[in-house]
PDB file of C-alpha atoms in Angstrom:
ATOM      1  CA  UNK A   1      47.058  29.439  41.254  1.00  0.00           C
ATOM      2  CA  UNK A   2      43.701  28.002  39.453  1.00  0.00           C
ATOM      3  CA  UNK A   3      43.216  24.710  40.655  1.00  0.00           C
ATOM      4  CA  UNK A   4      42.274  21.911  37.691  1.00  0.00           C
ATOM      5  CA  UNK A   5      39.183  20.372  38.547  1.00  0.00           C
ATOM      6  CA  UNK A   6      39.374  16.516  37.082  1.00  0.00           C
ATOM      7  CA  UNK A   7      35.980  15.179  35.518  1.00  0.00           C
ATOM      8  CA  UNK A   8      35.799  11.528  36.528  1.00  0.00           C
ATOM      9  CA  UNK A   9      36.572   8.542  34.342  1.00  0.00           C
ATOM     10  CA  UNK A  10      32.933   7.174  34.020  1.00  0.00           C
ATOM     11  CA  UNK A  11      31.516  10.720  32.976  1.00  0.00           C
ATOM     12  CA  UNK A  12      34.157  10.757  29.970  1.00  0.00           C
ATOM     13  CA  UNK A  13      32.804   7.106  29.237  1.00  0.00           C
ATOM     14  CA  UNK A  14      29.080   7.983  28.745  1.00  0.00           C
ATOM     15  CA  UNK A  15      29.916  10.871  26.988  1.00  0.00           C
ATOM     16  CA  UNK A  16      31.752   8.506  24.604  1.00  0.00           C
ATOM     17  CA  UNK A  17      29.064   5.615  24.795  1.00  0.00           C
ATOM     18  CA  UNK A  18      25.733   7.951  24.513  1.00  0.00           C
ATOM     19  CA  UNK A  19      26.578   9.307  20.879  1.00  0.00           C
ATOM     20  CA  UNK A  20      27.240   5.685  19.717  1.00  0.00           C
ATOM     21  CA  UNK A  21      24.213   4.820  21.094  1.00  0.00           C
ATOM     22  CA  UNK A  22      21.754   7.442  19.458  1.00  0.00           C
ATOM     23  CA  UNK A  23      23.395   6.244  16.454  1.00  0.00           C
ATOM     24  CA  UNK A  24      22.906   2.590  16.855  1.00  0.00           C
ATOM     25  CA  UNK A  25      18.893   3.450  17.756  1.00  0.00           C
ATOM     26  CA  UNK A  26      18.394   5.664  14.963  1.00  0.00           C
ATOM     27  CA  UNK A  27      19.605   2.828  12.081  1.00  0.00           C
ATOM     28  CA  UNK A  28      17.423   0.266  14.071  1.00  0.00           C
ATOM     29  CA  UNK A  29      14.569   3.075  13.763  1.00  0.00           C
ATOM     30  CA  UNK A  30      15.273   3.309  10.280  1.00  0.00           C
ATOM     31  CA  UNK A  31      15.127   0.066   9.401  1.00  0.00           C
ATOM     32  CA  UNK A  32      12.295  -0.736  11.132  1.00  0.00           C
ATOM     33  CA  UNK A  33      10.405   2.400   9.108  1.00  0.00           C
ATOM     34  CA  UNK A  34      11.489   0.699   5.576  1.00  0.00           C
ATOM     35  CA  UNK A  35      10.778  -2.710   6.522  1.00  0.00           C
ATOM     36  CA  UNK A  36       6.716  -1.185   6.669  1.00  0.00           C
ATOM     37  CA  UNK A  37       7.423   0.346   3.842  1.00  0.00           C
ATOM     38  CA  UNK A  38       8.906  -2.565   1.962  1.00  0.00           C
ATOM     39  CA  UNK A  39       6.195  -4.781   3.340  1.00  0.00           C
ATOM     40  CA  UNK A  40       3.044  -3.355   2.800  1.00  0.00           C
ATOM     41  CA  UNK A  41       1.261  -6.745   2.987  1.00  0.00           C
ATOM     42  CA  UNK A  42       2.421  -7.213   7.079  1.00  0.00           C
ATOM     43  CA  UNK A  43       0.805  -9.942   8.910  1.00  0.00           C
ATOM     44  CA  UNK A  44      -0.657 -11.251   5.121  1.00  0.00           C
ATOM     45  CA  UNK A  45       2.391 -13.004   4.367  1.00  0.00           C
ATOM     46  CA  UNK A  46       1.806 -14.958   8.054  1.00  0.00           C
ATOM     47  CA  UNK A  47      -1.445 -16.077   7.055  1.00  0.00           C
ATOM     48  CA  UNK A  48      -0.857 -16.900   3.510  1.00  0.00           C
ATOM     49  CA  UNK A  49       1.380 -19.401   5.141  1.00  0.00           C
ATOM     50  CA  UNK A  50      -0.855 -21.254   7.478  1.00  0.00           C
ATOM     51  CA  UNK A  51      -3.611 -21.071   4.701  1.00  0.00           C
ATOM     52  CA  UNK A  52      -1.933 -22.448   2.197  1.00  0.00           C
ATOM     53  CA  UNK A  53      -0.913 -25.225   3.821  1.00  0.00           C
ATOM     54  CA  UNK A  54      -4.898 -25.366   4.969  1.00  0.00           C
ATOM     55  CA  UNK A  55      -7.253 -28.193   3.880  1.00  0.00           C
ATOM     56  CA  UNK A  56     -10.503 -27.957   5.298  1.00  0.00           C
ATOM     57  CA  UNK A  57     -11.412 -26.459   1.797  1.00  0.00           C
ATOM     58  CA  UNK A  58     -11.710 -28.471  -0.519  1.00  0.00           C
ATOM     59  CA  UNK A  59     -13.546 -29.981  -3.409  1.00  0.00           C
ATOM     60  CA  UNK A  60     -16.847 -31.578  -2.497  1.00  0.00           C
ATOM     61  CA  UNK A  61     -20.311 -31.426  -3.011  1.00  0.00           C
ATOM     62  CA  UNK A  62     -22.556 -29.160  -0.787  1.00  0.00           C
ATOM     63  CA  UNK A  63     -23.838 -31.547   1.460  1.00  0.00           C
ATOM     64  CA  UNK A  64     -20.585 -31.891   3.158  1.00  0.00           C
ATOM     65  CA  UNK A  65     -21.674 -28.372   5.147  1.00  0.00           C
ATOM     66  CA  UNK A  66     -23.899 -30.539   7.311  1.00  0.00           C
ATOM     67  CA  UNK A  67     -21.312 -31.978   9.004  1.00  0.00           C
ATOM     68  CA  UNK A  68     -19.781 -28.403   9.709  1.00  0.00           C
ATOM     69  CA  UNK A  69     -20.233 -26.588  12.305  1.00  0.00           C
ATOM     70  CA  UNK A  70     -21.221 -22.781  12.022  1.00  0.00           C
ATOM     71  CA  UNK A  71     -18.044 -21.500  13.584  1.00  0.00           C
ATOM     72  CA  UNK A  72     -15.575 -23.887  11.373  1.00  0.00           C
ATOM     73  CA  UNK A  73     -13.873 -22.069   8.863  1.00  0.00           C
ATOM     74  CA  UNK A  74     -13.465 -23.674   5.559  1.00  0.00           C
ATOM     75  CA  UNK A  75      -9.578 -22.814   5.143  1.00  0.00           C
ATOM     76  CA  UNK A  76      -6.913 -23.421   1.556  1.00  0.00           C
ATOM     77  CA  UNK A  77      -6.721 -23.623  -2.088  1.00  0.00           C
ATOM     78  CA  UNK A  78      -9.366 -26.431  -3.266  1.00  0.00           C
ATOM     79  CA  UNK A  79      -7.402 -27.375  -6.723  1.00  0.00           C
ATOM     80  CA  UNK A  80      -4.155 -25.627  -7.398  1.00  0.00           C
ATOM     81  CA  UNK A  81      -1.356 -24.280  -4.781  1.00  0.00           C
ATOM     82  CA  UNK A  82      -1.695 -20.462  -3.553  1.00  0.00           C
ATOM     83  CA  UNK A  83      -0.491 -17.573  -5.623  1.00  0.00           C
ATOM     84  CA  UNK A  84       0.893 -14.621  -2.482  1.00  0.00           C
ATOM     85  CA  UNK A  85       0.771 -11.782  -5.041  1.00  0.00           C
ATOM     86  CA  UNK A  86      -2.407 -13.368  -6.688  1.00  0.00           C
ATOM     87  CA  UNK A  87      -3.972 -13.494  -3.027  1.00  0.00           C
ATOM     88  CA  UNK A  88      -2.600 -10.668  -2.027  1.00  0.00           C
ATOM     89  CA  UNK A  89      -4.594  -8.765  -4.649  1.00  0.00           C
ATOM     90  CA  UNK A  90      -7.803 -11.118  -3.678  1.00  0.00           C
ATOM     91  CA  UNK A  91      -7.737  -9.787  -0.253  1.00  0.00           C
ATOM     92  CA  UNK A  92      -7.255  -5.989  -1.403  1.00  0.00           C
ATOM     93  CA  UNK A  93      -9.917  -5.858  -3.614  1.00  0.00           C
ATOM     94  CA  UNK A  94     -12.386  -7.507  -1.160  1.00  0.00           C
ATOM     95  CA  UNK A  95     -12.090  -4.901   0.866  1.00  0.00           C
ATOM     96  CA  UNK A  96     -14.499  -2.614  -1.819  1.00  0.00           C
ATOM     97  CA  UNK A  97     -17.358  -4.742  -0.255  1.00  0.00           C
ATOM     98  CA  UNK A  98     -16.220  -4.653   3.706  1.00  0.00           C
ATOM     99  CA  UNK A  99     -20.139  -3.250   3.687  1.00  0.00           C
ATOM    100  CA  UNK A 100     -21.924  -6.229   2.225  1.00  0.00           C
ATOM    101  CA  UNK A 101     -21.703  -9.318   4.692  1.00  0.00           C
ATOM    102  CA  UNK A 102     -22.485 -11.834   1.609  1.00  0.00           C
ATOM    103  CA  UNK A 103     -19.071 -11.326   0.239  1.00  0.00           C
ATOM    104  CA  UNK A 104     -16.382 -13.141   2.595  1.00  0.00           C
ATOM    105  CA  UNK A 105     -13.226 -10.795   3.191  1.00  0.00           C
ATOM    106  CA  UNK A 106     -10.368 -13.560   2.780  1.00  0.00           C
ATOM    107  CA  UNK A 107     -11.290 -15.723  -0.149  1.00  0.00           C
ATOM    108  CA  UNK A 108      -9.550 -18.420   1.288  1.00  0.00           C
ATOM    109  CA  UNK A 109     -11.006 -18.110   4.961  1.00  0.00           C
ATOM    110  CA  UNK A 110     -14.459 -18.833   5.000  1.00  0.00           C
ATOM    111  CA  UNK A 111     -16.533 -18.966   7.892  1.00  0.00           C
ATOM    112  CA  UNK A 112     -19.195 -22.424   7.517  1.00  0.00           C
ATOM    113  CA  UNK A 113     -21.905 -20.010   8.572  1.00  0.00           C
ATOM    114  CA  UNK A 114     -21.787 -18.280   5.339  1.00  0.00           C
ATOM    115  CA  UNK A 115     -21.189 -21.114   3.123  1.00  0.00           C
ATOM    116  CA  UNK A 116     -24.288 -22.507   4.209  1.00  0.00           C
ATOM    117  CA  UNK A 117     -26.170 -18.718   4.344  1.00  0.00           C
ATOM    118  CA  UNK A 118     -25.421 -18.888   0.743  1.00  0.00           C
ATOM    119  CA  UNK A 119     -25.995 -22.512  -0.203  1.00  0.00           C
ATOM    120  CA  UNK A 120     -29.950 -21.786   1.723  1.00  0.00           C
ATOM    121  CA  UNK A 121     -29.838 -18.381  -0.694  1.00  0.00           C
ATOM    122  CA  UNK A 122     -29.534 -21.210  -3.659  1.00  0.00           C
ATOM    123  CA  UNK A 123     -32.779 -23.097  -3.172  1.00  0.00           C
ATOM    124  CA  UNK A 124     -34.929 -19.705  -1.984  1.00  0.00           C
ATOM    125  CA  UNK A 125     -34.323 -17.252  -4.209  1.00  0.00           C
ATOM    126  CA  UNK A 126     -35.739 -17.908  -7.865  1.00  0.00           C
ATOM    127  CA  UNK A 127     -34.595 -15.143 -10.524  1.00  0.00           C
ATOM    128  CA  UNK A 128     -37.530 -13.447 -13.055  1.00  0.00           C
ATOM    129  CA  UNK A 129     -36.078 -14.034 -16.835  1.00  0.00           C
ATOM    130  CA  UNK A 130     -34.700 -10.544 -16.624  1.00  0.00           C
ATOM    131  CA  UNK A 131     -32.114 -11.372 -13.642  1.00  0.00           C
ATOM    132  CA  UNK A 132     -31.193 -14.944 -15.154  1.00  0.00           C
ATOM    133  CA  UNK A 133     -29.641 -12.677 -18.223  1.00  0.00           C
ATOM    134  CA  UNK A 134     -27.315 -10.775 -15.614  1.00  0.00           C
ATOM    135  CA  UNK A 135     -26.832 -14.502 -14.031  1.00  0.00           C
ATOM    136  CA  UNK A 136     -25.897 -15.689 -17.013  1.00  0.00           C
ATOM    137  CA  UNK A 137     -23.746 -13.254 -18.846  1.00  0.00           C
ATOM    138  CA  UNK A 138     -21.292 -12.991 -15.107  1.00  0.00           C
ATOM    139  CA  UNK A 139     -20.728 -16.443 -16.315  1.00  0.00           C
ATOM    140  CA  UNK A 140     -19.410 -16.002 -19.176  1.00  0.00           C
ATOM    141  CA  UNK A 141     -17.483 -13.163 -18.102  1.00  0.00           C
ATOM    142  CA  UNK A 142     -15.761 -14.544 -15.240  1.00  0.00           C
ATOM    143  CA  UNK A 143     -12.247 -15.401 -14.759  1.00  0.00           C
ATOM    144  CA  UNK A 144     -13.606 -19.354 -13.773  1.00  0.00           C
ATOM    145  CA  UNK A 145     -16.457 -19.357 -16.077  1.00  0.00           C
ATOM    146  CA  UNK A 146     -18.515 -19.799 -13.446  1.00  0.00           C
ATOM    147  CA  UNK A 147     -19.110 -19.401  -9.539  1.00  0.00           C
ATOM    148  CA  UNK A 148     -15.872 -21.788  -9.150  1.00  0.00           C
ATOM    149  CA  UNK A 149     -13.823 -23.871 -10.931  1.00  0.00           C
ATOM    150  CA  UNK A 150     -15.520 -26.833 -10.574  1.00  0.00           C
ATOM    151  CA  UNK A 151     -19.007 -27.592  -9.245  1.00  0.00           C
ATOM    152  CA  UNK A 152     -18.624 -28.112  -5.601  1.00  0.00           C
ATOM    153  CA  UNK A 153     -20.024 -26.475  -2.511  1.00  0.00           C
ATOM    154  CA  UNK A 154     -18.350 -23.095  -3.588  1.00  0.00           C
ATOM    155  CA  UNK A 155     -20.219 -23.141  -6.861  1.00  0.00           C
ATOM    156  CA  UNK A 156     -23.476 -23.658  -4.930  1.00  0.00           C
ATOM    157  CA  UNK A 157     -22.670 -21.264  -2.265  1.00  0.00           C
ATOM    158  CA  UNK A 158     -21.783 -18.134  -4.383  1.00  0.00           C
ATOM    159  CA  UNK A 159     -24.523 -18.866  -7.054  1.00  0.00           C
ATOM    160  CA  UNK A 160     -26.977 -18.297  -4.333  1.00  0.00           C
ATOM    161  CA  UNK A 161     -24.296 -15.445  -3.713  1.00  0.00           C
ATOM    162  CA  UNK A 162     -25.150 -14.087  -7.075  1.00  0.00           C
ATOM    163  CA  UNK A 163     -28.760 -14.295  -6.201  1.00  0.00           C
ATOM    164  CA  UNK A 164     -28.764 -12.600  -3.660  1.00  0.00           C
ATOM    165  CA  UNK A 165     -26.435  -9.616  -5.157  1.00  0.00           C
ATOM    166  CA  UNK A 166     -28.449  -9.122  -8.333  1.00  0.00           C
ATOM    167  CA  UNK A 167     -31.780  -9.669  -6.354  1.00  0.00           C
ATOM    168  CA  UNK A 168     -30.870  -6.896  -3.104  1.00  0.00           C
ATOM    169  CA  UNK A 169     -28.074  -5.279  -4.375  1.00  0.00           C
ATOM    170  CA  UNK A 170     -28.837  -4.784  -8.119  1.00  0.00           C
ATOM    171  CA  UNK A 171     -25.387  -5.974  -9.002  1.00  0.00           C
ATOM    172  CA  UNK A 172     -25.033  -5.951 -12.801  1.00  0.00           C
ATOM    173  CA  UNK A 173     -23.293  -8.923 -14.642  1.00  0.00           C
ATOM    174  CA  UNK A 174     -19.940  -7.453 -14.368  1.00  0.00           C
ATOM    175  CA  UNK A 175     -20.185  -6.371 -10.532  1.00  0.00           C
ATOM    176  CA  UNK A 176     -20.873 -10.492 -10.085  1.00  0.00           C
ATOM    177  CA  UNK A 177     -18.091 -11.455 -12.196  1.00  0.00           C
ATOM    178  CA  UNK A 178     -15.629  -9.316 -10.739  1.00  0.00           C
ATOM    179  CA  UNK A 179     -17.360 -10.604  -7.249  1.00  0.00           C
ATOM    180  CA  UNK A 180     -16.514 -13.840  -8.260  1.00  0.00           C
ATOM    181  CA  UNK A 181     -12.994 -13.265  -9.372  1.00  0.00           C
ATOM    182  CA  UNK A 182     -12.082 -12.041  -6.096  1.00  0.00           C
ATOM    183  CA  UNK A 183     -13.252 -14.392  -3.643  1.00  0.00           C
ATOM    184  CA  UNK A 184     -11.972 -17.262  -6.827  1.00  0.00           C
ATOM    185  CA  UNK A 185     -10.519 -19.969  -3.748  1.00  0.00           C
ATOM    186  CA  UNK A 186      -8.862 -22.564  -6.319  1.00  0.00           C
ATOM    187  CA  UNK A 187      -5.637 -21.342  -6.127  1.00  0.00           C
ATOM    188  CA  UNK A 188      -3.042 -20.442  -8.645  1.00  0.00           C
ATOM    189  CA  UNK A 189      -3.868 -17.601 -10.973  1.00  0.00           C
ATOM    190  CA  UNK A 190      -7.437 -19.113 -12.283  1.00  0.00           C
ATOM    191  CA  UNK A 191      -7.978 -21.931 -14.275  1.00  0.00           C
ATOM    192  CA  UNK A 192     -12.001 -23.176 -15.808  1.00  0.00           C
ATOM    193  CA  UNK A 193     -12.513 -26.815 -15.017  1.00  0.00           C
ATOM    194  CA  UNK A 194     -16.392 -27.304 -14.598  1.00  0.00           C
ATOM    195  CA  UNK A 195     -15.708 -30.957 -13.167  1.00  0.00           C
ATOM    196  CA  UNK A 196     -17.744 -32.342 -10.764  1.00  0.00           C
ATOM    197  CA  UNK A 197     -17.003 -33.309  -7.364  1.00  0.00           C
ATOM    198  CA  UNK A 198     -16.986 -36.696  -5.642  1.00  0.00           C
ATOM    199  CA  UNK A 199     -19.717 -37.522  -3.359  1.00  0.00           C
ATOM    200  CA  UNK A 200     -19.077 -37.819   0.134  1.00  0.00           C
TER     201      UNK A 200
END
C-alpha cells in the first residue's frame, strides 16, 4: 500500500503567493522603466521649481555684484515667469559649451564669481574695429537684441562675455548670438526691452 505523503499547508501558500509576487515586481519594474522614459528631463523639473520661484536675480545695475559674495548664486527669471520646456531647451543646449568655463551651464543659476569674471572682462578687453563688427552684428541677431533684455548686470556681464568669446575663442557673430540665446535669464520665451535698470 503506497503511503500519501501530505505537503504542508504553508508550502502550498508560497507557492500561491510567490507567482503573485513576481508579477506585482515586474509591473512596478515596468513602470519605473517608462517613467525614465517619459521623463527625460529627471531632477530638471525639481529645480525648475525652486528656481523659478528664485529672486536673487534680478534687474539691477552691475554694481550690485559688490555686495555679493563669490560663492552666492544669482538664482530666477529677472522680468517674465519661467518657461519649463523653454528652459528645458536652455539647459540642453548649454551643454555644447560644458568645455568653455565663460558660458554658465544653467542660465538661470549663476554663480557671483562669474558674473563679476565677466563684468572685469567688460572694462579690460577693448575690441580692434574688426571684432566690434562680429560684436555688433550678434546684436542684431539675437533673440533679446542684445546681451539681455534690458541693461542690467547681465547685459554687462555677458558683453564682456562676448569679448572674451570673439577675442580667445574666435566666436563668429552667430556663435555669440546663439550664446546669448541660451543662457537668455528673463524668462518667458524672449522678449527685447532695452530699459534700464534702477540704481541701487
Amino acid at each position: 500500500m503506497t503511503r500519501k505523503i501530505q505537503l504542508p499547508q504553508t508550502k502550498y501558500l508560497l507557492m500561491g503567493i510567490l507567482p503573485v509576487l513576481l508579477v506585482i515586481a515586474f509591473l512596478a519594474m515596468s513602470g519605473n522603466f517608462k517613467s525614465s522614459v517619459d521623463s527625460p528631463t529627471g531632477g530638471l523639473e525639481e529645480k525648475f521649481v525652486i528656481l523659478s520661484s528664485a529672486n536673487t536675480n534680478y534687474c539691477a545695475p552691475s554694481n550690485f555684484l559688490d555686495a555679493k559674495a563669490d560663492n552666492d548664486r544669482l538664482q530666477g527669471s529677472c522680468c517674465s515667469k519661467m518657461d519649463f520646456h523653454r528652459y528645458a531647451e536652455q539647459v540642453e543646449g548649454l551643454k555644447q559649451y560644458s568645455g568653455i568655463d565663460v558660458i554658465p551651464s544653467d542660465p538661470y543659476d549663476i554663480e557671483a564669481s562669474l558674473a563679476k569674471r565677466l563684468i572685469a572682462y567688460d572694462k579690460e578687453i577693448v575690441l580692434t574695429a574688426q571684432q566690434q563688427q562680429v560684436y555688433d552684428k550678434a546684436m542684431s541677431m539675437s533673440m533679446e537684441g542684445g546681451p539681455c533684455c534690458c541693461k542690467c548686470w547681465r547685459w554687462t556681464a555677458f558683453e564682456g562675455q562676448a569679448k572674451y568669446l570673439i577675442t580667445e575663442y574666435n566666436f563668429d557673430e552667430k556663435q555669440i548670438a546663439k550664446a546669448w540665446d541660451l543662457e537668455d535669464g528673463c524668462g518667458g520665451s524672449g522678449h527685447a526691452n532695452h530699459s534700464e535698470p534702477e540704481k541701487i
